[in-house]
C-alpha positions as a Python dict, from the first residue, in 0.01 Angstrom:
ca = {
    (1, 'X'): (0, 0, 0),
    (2, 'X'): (58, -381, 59),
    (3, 'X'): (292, -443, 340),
    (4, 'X'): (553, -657, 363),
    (5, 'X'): (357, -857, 685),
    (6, 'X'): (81, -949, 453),
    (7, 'X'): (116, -1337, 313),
    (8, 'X'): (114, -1464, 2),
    (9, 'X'): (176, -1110, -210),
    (10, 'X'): (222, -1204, -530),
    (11, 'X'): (437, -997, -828),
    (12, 'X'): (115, -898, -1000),
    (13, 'X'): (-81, -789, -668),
    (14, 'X'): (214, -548, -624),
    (15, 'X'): (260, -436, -972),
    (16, 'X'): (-106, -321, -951),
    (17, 'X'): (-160, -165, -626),
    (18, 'X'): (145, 6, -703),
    (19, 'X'): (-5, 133, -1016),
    (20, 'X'): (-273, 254, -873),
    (21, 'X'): (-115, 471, -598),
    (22, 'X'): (120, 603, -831),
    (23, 'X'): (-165, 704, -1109),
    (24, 'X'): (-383, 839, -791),
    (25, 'X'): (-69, 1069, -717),
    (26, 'X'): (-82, 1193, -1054),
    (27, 'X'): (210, 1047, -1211),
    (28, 'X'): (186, 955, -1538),
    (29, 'X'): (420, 645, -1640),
    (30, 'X'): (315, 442, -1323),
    (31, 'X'): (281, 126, -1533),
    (32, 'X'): (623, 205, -1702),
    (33, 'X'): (755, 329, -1363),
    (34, 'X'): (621, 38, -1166),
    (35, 'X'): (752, -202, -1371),
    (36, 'X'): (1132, -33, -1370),
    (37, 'X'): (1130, -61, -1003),
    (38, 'X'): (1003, -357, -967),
    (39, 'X'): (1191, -610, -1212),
    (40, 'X'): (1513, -395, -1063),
    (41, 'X'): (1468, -507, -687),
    (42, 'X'): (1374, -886, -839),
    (43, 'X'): (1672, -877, -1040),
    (44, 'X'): (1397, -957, -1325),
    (45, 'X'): (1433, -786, -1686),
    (46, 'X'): (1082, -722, -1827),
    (47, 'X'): (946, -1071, -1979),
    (48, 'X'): (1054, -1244, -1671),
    (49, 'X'): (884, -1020, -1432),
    (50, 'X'): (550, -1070, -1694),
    (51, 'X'): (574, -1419, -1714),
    (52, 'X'): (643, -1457, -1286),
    (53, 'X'): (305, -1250, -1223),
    (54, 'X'): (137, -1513, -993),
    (55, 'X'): (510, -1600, -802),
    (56, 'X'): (496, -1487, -453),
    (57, 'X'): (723, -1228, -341),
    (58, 'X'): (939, -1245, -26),
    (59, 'X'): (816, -1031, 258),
    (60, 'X'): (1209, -880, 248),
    (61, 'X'): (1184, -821, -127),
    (62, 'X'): (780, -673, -61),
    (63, 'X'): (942, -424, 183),
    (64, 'X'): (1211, -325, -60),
    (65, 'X'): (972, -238, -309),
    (66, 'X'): (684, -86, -66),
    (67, 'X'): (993, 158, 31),
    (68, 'X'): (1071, 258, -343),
    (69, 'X'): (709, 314, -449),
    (70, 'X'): (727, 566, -111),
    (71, 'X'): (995, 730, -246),
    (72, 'X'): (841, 777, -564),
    (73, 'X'): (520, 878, -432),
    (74, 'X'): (750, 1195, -214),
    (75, 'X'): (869, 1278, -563),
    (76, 'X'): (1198, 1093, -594),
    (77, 'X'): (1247, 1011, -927),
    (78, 'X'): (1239, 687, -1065),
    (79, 'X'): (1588, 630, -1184),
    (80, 'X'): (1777, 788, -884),
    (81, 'X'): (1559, 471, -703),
    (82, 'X'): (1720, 245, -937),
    (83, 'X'): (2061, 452, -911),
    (84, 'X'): (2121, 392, -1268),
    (85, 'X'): (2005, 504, -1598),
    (86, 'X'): (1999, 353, -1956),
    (87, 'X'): (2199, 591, -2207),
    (88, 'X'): (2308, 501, -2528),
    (89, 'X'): (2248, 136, -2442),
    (90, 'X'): (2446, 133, -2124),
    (91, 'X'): (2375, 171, -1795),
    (92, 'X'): (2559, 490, -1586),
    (93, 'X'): (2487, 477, -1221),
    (94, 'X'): (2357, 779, -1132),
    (95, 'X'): (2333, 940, -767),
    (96, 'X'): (2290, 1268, -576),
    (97, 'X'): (2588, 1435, -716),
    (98, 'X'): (2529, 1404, -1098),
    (99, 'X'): (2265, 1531, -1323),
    (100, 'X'): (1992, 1196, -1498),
    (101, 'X'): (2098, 1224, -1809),
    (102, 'X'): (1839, 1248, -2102),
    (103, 'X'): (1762, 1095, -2388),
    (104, 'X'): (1829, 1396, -2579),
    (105, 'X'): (2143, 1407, -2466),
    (106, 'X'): (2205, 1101, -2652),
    (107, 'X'): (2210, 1304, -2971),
    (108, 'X'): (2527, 1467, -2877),
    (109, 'X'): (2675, 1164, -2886),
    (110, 'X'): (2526, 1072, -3240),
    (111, 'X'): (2685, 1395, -3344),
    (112, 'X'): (3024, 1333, -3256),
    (113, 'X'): (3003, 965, -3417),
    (114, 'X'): (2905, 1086, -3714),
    (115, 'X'): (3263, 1277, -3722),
    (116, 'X'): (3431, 1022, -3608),
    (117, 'X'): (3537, 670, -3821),
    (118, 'X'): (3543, 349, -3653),
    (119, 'X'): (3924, 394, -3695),
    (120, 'X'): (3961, 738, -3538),
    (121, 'X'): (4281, 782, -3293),
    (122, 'X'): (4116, 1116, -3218),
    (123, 'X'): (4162, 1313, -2899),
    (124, 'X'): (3794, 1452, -2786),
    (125, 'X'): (3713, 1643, -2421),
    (126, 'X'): (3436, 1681, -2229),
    (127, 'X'): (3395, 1998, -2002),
    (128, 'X'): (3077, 1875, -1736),
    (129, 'X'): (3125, 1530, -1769),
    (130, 'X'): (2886, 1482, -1451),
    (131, 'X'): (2838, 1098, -1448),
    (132, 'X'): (3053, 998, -1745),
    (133, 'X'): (2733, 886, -2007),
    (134, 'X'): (2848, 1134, -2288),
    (135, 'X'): (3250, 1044, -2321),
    (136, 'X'): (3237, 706, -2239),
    (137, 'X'): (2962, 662, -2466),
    (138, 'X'): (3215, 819, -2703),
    (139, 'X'): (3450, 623, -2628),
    (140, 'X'): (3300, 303, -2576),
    (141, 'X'): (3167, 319, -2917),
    (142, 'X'): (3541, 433, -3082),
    (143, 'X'): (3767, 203, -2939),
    (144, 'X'): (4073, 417, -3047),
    (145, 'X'): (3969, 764, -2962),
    (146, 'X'): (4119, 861, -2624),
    (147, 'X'): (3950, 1101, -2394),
    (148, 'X'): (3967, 1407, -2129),
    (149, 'X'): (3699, 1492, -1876),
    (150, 'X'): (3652, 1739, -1626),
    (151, 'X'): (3426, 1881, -1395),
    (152, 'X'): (3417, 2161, -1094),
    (153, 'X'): (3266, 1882, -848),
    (154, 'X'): (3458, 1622, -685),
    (155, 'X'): (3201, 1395, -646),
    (156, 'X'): (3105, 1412, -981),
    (157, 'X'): (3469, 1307, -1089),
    (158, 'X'): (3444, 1029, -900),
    (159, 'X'): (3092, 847, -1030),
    (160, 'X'): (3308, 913, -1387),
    (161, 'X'): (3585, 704, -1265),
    (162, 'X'): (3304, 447, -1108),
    (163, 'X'): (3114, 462, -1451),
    (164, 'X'): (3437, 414, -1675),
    (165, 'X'): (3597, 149, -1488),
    (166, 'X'): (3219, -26, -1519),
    (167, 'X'): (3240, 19, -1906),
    (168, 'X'): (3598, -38, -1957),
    (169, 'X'): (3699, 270, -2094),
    (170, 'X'): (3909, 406, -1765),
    (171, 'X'): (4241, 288, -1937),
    (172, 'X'): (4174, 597, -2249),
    (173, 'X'): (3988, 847, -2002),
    (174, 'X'): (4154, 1062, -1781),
    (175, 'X'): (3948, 1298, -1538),
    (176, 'X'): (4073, 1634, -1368),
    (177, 'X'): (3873, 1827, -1143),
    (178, 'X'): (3849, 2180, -1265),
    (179, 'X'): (3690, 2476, -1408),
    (180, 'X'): (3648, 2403, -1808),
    (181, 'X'): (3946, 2315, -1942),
    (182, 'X'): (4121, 2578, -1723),
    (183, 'X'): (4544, 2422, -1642),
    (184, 'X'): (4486, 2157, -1917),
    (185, 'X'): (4724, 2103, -2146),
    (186, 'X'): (4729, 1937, -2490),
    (187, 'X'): (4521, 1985, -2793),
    (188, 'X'): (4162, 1801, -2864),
    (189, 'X'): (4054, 1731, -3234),
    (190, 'X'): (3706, 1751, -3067),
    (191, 'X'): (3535, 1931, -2740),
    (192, 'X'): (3179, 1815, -2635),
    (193, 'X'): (2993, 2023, -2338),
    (194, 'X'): (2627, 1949, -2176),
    (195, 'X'): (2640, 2266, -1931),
    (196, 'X'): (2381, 2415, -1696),
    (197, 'X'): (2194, 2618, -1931),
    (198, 'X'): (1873, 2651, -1647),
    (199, 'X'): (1844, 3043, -1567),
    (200, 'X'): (1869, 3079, -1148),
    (201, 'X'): (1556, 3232, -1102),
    (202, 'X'): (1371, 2953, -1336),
    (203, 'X'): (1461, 2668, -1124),
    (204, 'X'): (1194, 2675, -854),
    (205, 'X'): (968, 2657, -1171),
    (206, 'X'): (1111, 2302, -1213),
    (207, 'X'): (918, 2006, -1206),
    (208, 'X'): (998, 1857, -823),
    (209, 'X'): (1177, 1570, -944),
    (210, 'X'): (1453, 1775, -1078),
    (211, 'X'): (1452, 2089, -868),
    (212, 'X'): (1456, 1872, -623),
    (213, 'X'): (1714, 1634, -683),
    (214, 'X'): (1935, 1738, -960),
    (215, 'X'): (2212, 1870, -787),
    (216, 'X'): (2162, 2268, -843),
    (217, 'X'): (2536, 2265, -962),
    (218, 'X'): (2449, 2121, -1300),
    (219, 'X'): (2138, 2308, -1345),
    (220, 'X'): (2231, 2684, -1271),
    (221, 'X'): (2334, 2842, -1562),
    (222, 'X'): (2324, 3165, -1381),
    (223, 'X'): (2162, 3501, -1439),
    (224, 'X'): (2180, 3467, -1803),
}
C-alpha cells in the first residue's frame, strides 16, 4: 500500500493500488468499493473524483484513506467505513449498534407506499427500527403520516433520533425503547417490522462482514 510519506500520490495511483489489494484479498467490488471510500474521504461524488485522477492527494488525506482500505482489507465492511448508507435515496448513518440496511429492505418501504396516498394522515409503527431507514423513509416520503418506533436497544434509539432529526422527520416520529410494541398505547392503521430472522446456530456461517459487525442483537432470531 502507498503511504502517506510518499510524494506526489496522485487520486488515480491510489484508486489503483487500492484496487489491486482489495481484488488480491478476494473481494469482489474493489473498484466499486474503492471508489466509495475514496470520493467519501475527498468529499468528491463520483464524476469529480474521475475527472481529478491526476490531482495530488494530501499526505493527511493519503493516510486517511491508506487506514480505510486496512480496515477493509481486516473485513470491515465498506459502509460502516463510510458510517453511512444510501437507502431509498437518503443517506442513514450507520454504526456499531444498528444493522446496514439492504437494498431489499427497500421493498418494504415500496409496500407500504403503495397503501398509502400522498394525502394519507395515517398512523404507521415500526417494531426494530434499528437506524431509522424504514419509517423515516415512510415518512419522509408521506409528509402527513405520523409515526412510532421502537426498539429493545438504547443505542439503537438513539442513531433513530440522529437519523430523523438529519431528515427532518423527528417532529412526526416518536421513539420508545421497548420490547415490540409492549406499554404502547394508541392504535396504528399500519405496523411494519424488519426482525432478526438469522437462526443462532447459523450465524457463525455468516459472511465475516456481518457476523462480524452486525450487532448480534439484530441478527439472532433465536432457536427457531
Amino acid at each position: 500500500m502507498i503511504t502517506a510519506s510518499e510524494a506526489m500520490v496522485t487520486i488515480d495511483t491510489l484508486r489503483l493500488e487500492a484496487v489491486r489489494e482489495l481484488r488480491n484479498a478476494g473481494i469482489s467490488e474493489a473498484q466499486r468499493e474503492v471508489r466509495l471510500i475514496l470520493a467519501h474521504i475527498l468529499g468528491y461524488d463520483q464524476a469529480e473524483l474521475i475527472a481529478n485522477g491526476t490531482a495530488v492527494v494530501l499526505p493527511d488525506i493519503a493516510q486517511r484513506f491508506s487506514l480505510a482500505v486496512q480496515a477493509r482489507l481486516a473485513g470491515y465492511p465498506v459502509f460502516r467505513i463510510l458510517g453511512e448508507k444510501d437507502f431509498m435515496g437518503r443517506s442513514i448513518l450507520i454504526n456499531e449498534d444498528v444493522l446496514d440496511p439492504r437494498p431489499e429492505t427497500e421493498l418494504l418501504v415500496e409496500r407500504v407506499l403503495e397503501d398509502m396516498p400522498l394525502s394519507s394522515t395515517a398512523a404507521i409503527a415500526e417494531i426494530g427500527v434499528g437506524s431509522g431507514a424504514v419509517i423515516i423513509s415512510i415518512l419522509d416520503e408521506r409528509k402527513s403520516m405520523r409515526g412510532t418506533g421502537t426498539d429493545i436497544s438504547p443505542a439503537a434509539i438513539r442513531t433513530s433520533q440522529e437519523n430523523a432529526r438529519r431528515h427532518g422527520v423527528d417532529d412526526r416520529l416518536v421513539l420508545f425503547e421497548a420490547d415490540c410494541l409492549n406499554g404502547i398505547a394508541g392504535r396504528f392503521d399500519a405496523i411494519v417490522s424488519n426482525p432478526p430472522y438469522i437462526r443462532s446456530y447459523a450465524i457463525s456461517g455468516l459472511a465475516r462482514e456481518v457476523r462480524n459487525h452486525d450487532p448480534r442483537l439484530a441478527l439472532d432470531g433465536g432457536s427457531d
